[in-house]
Amino acid sequence: KAGVTQTPRYLIKTRGQQVTLSCSPISGHRSVSWYQQTPGQGLQFLFEYFSETQRNKGNFPGRFSGRQFSNSRSEMNVSTLELGDSALYLCASSLTRGETYEQYFGPGTRLTVT
Amino acid sequence: GNSVTQMEGPVTLSEEAFLTINCTYTATGYPSLFWYVQYPGEGLQLLLKATKADDKGSNKGFEATYRKETTSFHLEKGSVQVSDSAVYFCALIREGGATNKLIFGTGTLLAVQP
């Protein structure tokens, strides 16, 4: 069974640009969550999607947005990039919601903003 | 609010040494507790979990016991190997919600020397 895939793996953008990251969950998984990982702030929750609806949102500015498609694939978008957005963005998929269900993480997208 | 506190790293050990990584949490009720591991250049992998007080999670020689009275979930391994070198994250999911939102500690880097 294929794992969680994230594309692209690496990305370099300039301040002020926008970026879209993609996450394909494990087949059959309906829940996708996104996290930002930085050396200073650690792992912080961005959003959680289930059945194409955002179910939970972390404490990030409105420049960070996401969506989920009917095939459970998810994208996140960051507009007007800032230097501080440089991070590893991880997505995780699980069968459904709830702590009983294991979350599987992708390898991440490394975003560098210059 | 809910939070997780981990011991500062890095932790440097010789092969076959005993490992303890401390983790304490703040949460209402009975959250589910997790240990994730991140190898260089990879996403996170679930190492073990416990969903109620006094539960012991175990996997690959690692163990952690959910202690409600001390709000702790310390990770232990009797004999570490060089291949255990990685960053270890303690995390929780709050009790009772149908949510996948993980709240992570800051991570502890483990370096095992031959």
CSV table of C-alpha atoms in Angstrom, one decimal:
chain,number,residue,atom,x,y,z
A,1,LYS,CA,0.0,0.0,0.0
A,2,ALA,CA,1.5,3.3,-1.0
A,3,GLY,CA,2.1,5.8,1.8
A,4,VAL,CA,1.3,9.5,2.1
A,5,THR,CA,2.8,11.4,-0.7
A,6,GLN,CA,3.6,15.1,-0.8
A,7,THR,CA,4.5,17.2,-3.7
A,8,PRO,CA,6.8,19.0,-4.3
A,9,ARG,CA,9.4,17.8,-1.9
A,10,TYR,CA,11.4,21.0,-2.1
A,11,LEU,CA,10.3,24.5,-3.0
A,12,ILE,CA,12.1,27.9,-3.1
A,13,LYS,CA,9.9,31.0,-3.3
A,14,THR,CA,10.4,34.7,-3.0
A,15,ARG,CA,8.7,36.9,-0.4
A,16,GLY,CA,5.3,38.1,-1.5
A,17,GLN,CA,4.7,35.1,-3.8
A,18,GLN,CA,2.1,32.4,-3.1
A,19,VAL,CA,2.6,28.7,-3.0
A,20,THR,CA,0.4,25.6,-3.2
A,21,LEU,CA,1.4,22.3,-1.6
A,22,SER,CA,-0.2,18.9,-2.3
A,23,CYS,CA,-0.9,15.9,-0.2
A,24,SER,CA,-2.2,12.6,-1.4
A,25,PRO,CA,-3.4,10.4,1.5
A,26,ILE,CA,-3.2,6.6,1.8
A,27,SER,CA,-5.9,5.0,-0.3
A,28,GLY,CA,-9.1,4.8,1.6
A,29,HIS,CA,-8.1,7.4,4.2
A,30,ARG,CA,-10.6,10.3,4.5
A,31,SER,CA,-8.9,12.5,7.0
A,32,VAL,CA,-6.0,14.8,6.2
A,33,SER,CA,-4.2,17.1,8.6
A,34,TRP,CA,-1.4,19.6,8.0
A,35,TYR,CA,1.4,20.7,10.3
A,36,GLN,CA,4.2,23.3,10.1
A,37,GLN,CA,7.6,22.3,11.5
A,38,THR,CA,10.2,24.9,12.3
A,39,PRO,CA,13.3,24.9,14.5
A,40,GLY,CA,11.9,27.7,16.6
A,41,GLN,CA,8.2,26.8,17.0
A,42,GLY,CA,8.4,23.0,16.6
A,43,LEU,CA,5.4,21.2,15.1
A,44,GLN,CA,2.3,23.3,14.9
A,45,PHE,CA,-1.1,22.2,13.7
A,46,LEU,CA,-2.5,24.0,10.7
A,47,PHE,CA,-5.7,22.4,9.6
A,48,GLU,CA,-7.7,19.2,9.6
A,49,TYR,CA,-10.0,18.1,6.8
A,50,PHE,CA,-12.5,15.3,6.6
A,51,SER,CA,-15.0,14.7,3.9
A,52,GLU,CA,-14.0,17.9,2.0
A,53,THR,CA,-14.8,20.0,5.1
A,54,GLN,CA,-12.3,21.8,7.4
A,55,ARG,CA,-13.0,20.5,10.8
A,56,ASN,CA,-10.3,22.2,12.8
A,57,LYS,CA,-8.0,25.1,12.3
A,58,GLY,CA,-4.8,26.1,14.1
A,59,ASN,CA,-3.7,29.5,15.1
A,60,PHE,CA,-2.3,30.8,11.8
A,61,PRO,CA,-3.1,33.9,9.8
A,62,GLY,CA,-5.6,33.9,7.0
A,63,ARG,CA,-2.8,33.7,4.5
A,64,PHE,CA,-2.8,30.0,5.2
A,65,SER,CA,-5.7,28.2,3.6
A,66,GLY,CA,-6.5,24.7,2.5
A,67,ARG,CA,-9.0,22.4,0.9
A,68,GLN,CA,-9.8,18.8,0.4
A,69,PHE,CA,-11.1,17.2,-2.8
A,70,SER,CA,-13.7,14.4,-3.2
A,71,ASN,CA,-10.8,11.9,-3.6
A,72,SER,CA,-9.5,13.0,-0.2
A,73,ARG,CA,-6.4,14.7,-1.7
A,74,SER,CA,-5.6,17.9,0.0
A,75,GLU,CA,-3.9,21.1,-0.9
A,76,MET,CA,-2.7,24.0,1.3
A,77,ASN,CA,-2.0,27.4,0.0
A,78,VAL,CA,0.1,30.2,1.5
A,79,SER,CA,-0.3,33.6,0.0
A,80,THR,CA,2.0,36.6,0.4
A,81,LEU,CA,4.8,34.6,1.6
A,82,GLU,CA,7.0,35.9,4.4
A,83,LEU,CA,10.5,34.8,5.4
A,84,GLY,CA,9.0,33.2,8.5
A,85,ASP,CA,7.0,30.8,6.4
A,86,SER,CA,10.1,28.8,5.7
A,87,ALA,CA,9.5,25.5,7.2
A,88,LEU,CA,8.8,21.8,6.6
A,89,TYR,CA,5.1,21.3,5.9
A,90,LEU,CA,3.9,17.8,6.9
A,91,CYS,CA,0.6,16.2,6.1
A,92,ALA,CA,-0.9,13.2,7.8
A,93,SER,CA,-3.7,11.0,6.8
A,94,SER,CA,-5.9,8.6,8.7
A,95,LEU,CA,-8.9,6.4,8.0
A,96,THR,CA,-11.2,8.8,9.9
A,97,ARG,CA,-11.2,11.2,12.8
A,98,GLY,CA,-10.4,10.3,16.4
A,99,GLU,CA,-7.4,9.2,18.5
A,100,THR,CA,-8.1,5.6,17.9
A,101,TYR,CA,-7.0,5.8,14.3
A,102,GLU,CA,-3.3,6.0,13.5
A,103,GLN,CA,-2.1,9.0,11.6
A,104,TYR,CA,0.4,8.4,8.9
A,105,PHE,CA,2.8,11.2,7.9
A,106,GLY,CA,4.2,12.1,4.6
A,107,PRO,CA,7.9,13.0,4.1
A,108,GLY,CA,7.0,16.7,4.0
A,109,THR,CA,7.5,19.7,1.6
A,110,ARG,CA,10.5,21.8,2.5
A,111,LEU,CA,9.6,25.4,1.7
A,112,THR,CA,12.3,28.1,1.6
A,113,VAL,CA,11.3,31.7,1.3
A,114,THR,CA,14.0,34.1,0.2
B,1,GLY,CA,-4.9,24.9,27.3
B,2,ASN,CA,-3.5,21.5,26.4
B,3,SER,CA,0.3,21.3,26.1
B,4,VAL,CA,3.2,18.9,26.2
B,5,THR,CA,6.6,19.4,27.7
B,6,GLN,CA,9.7,17.3,26.8
B,7,MET,CA,13.2,17.2,28.2
B,8,GLU,CA,15.7,19.3,26.3
B,9,GLY,CA,18.1,17.5,24.0
B,10,PRO,CA,20.3,16.5,22.6
B,11,VAL,CA,20.6,13.2,24.5
B,12,THR,CA,23.9,11.4,23.6
B,13,LEU,CA,24.3,7.8,24.6
B,14,SER,CA,26.6,4.9,23.9
B,15,GLU,CA,25.2,1.9,22.2
B,16,GLU,CA,23.4,-0.5,24.6
B,17,ALA,CA,22.8,2.3,27.2
B,18,PHE,CA,19.5,2.8,28.8
B,19,LEU,CA,17.3,5.5,27.4
B,20,THR,CA,14.7,7.7,29.2
B,21,ILE,CA,13.1,10.8,27.5
B,22,ASN,CA,10.8,12.6,29.9
B,23,CYS,CA,7.4,13.9,28.8
B,24,THR,CA,4.8,15.6,30.9
B,25,TYR,CA,1.4,17.0,29.7
B,26,THR,CA,-1.2,19.5,30.7
B,27,ALA,CA,-4.7,18.6,29.6
B,28,THR,CA,-8.2,18.3,31.0
B,29,GLY,CA,-9.6,14.9,31.3
B,30,TYR,CA,-7.9,11.9,29.8
B,31,PRO,CA,-6.1,12.7,26.6
B,32,SER,CA,-4.6,10.0,24.4
B,33,LEU,CA,-0.8,10.1,24.4
B,34,PHE,CA,1.7,9.3,21.7
B,35,TRP,CA,5.4,9.0,20.9
B,36,TYR,CA,6.4,9.8,17.3
B,37,VAL,CA,9.9,9.4,15.8
B,38,GLN,CA,11.4,11.4,13.0
B,39,TYR,CA,14.5,10.0,11.2
B,40,PRO,CA,16.6,12.5,9.2
B,41,GLY,CA,14.9,13.7,6.1
B,42,GLU,CA,11.7,11.8,6.8
B,43,GLY,CA,8.2,12.5,8.1
B,44,LEU,CA,7.0,11.3,11.5
B,45,GLN,CA,6.3,7.7,12.4
B,46,LEU,CA,4.1,6.6,15.2
B,47,LEU,CA,6.2,4.7,17.7
B,48,LEU,CA,3.7,3.9,20.4
B,49,LYS,CA,0.5,5.2,22.0
B,50,ALA,CA,-1.6,4.9,25.1
B,51,THR,CA,-5.2,5.9,25.4
B,52,LYS,CA,-6.1,5.6,29.1
B,53,ALA,CA,-4.4,5.9,32.5
B,54,ASP,CA,-2.0,3.0,33.4
B,55,ASP,CA,-1.9,1.8,29.8
B,56,LYS,CA,1.6,0.9,28.6
B,57,GLY,CA,2.5,1.4,24.9
B,58,SER,CA,5.3,-0.6,23.5
B,59,ASN,CA,7.0,-1.1,20.1
B,60,LYS,CA,10.5,-2.0,18.9
B,61,GLY,CA,11.8,-2.3,22.5
B,62,PHE,CA,10.5,1.2,23.4
B,63,GLU,CA,7.9,1.5,26.2
B,64,ALA,CA,6.0,4.3,27.8
B,65,THR,CA,3.3,4.2,30.6
B,66,TYR,CA,0.5,6.7,30.9
B,67,ARG,CA,0.7,8.0,34.4
B,68,LYS,CA,-2.3,10.2,35.3
B,69,GLU,CA,-1.2,11.0,38.8
B,70,THR,CA,2.1,12.5,37.5
B,71,THR,CA,0.7,13.6,34.1
B,72,SER,CA,3.6,11.9,32.5
B,73,PHE,CA,4.4,9.6,29.5
B,74,HIS,CA,8.1,9.0,29.7
B,75,LEU,CA,9.8,7.0,26.9
B,76,GLU,CA,12.2,4.2,27.8
B,77,LYS,CA,14.4,1.7,26.1
B,78,GLY,CA,16.6,-0.8,27.8
B,79,SER,CA,19.4,-0.9,25.2
B,80,VAL,CA,19.7,1.7,22.4
B,81,GLN,CA,21.2,1.1,19.0
B,82,VAL,CA,22.9,3.5,16.6
B,83,SER,CA,19.8,3.0,14.4
B,84,ASP,CA,17.7,4.6,17.1
B,85,SER,CA,19.3,8.0,16.5
B,86,ALA,CA,16.4,10.3,15.6
B,87,VAL,CA,14.2,13.0,17.0
B,88,TYR,CA,11.5,11.8,19.3
B,89,PHE,CA,8.2,13.7,19.8
B,90,CYS,CA,5.7,13.3,22.6
B,91,ALA,CA,2.2,14.3,21.6
B,92,LEU,CA,-1.4,14.3,22.8
B,93,ILE,CA,-4.9,14.3,21.4
B,94,ARG,CA,-7.5,15.8,23.7
B,95,GLU,CA,-10.1,13.6,25.2
B,96,GLY,CA,-13.4,12.9,23.7
B,97,GLY,CA,-13.4,14.8,20.5
B,98,ALA,CA,-13.5,13.3,17.1
B,99,THR,CA,-10.4,15.1,16.2
B,100,ASN,CA,-7.0,14.3,14.7
B,101,LYS,CA,-5.3,17.5,16.1
B,102,LEU,CA,-2.0,16.4,17.6
B,103,ILE,CA,-0.3,18.7,20.1
B,104,PHE,CA,3.4,18.1,20.1
B,105,GLY,CA,6.3,18.6,22.5
B,106,THR,CA,9.4,20.3,21.2
B,107,GLY,CA,11.1,17.1,20.3
B,108,THR,CA,14.2,15.5,21.8
B,109,LEU,CA,17.2,14.6,19.6
B,110,LEU,CA,18.8,11.3,20.4
B,111,ALA,CA,22.3,10.5,19.2
B,112,VAL,CA,23.6,7.0,19.8
B,113,GLN,CA,27.3,6.5,19.4
B,114,PRO,CA,28.9,3.1,18.6
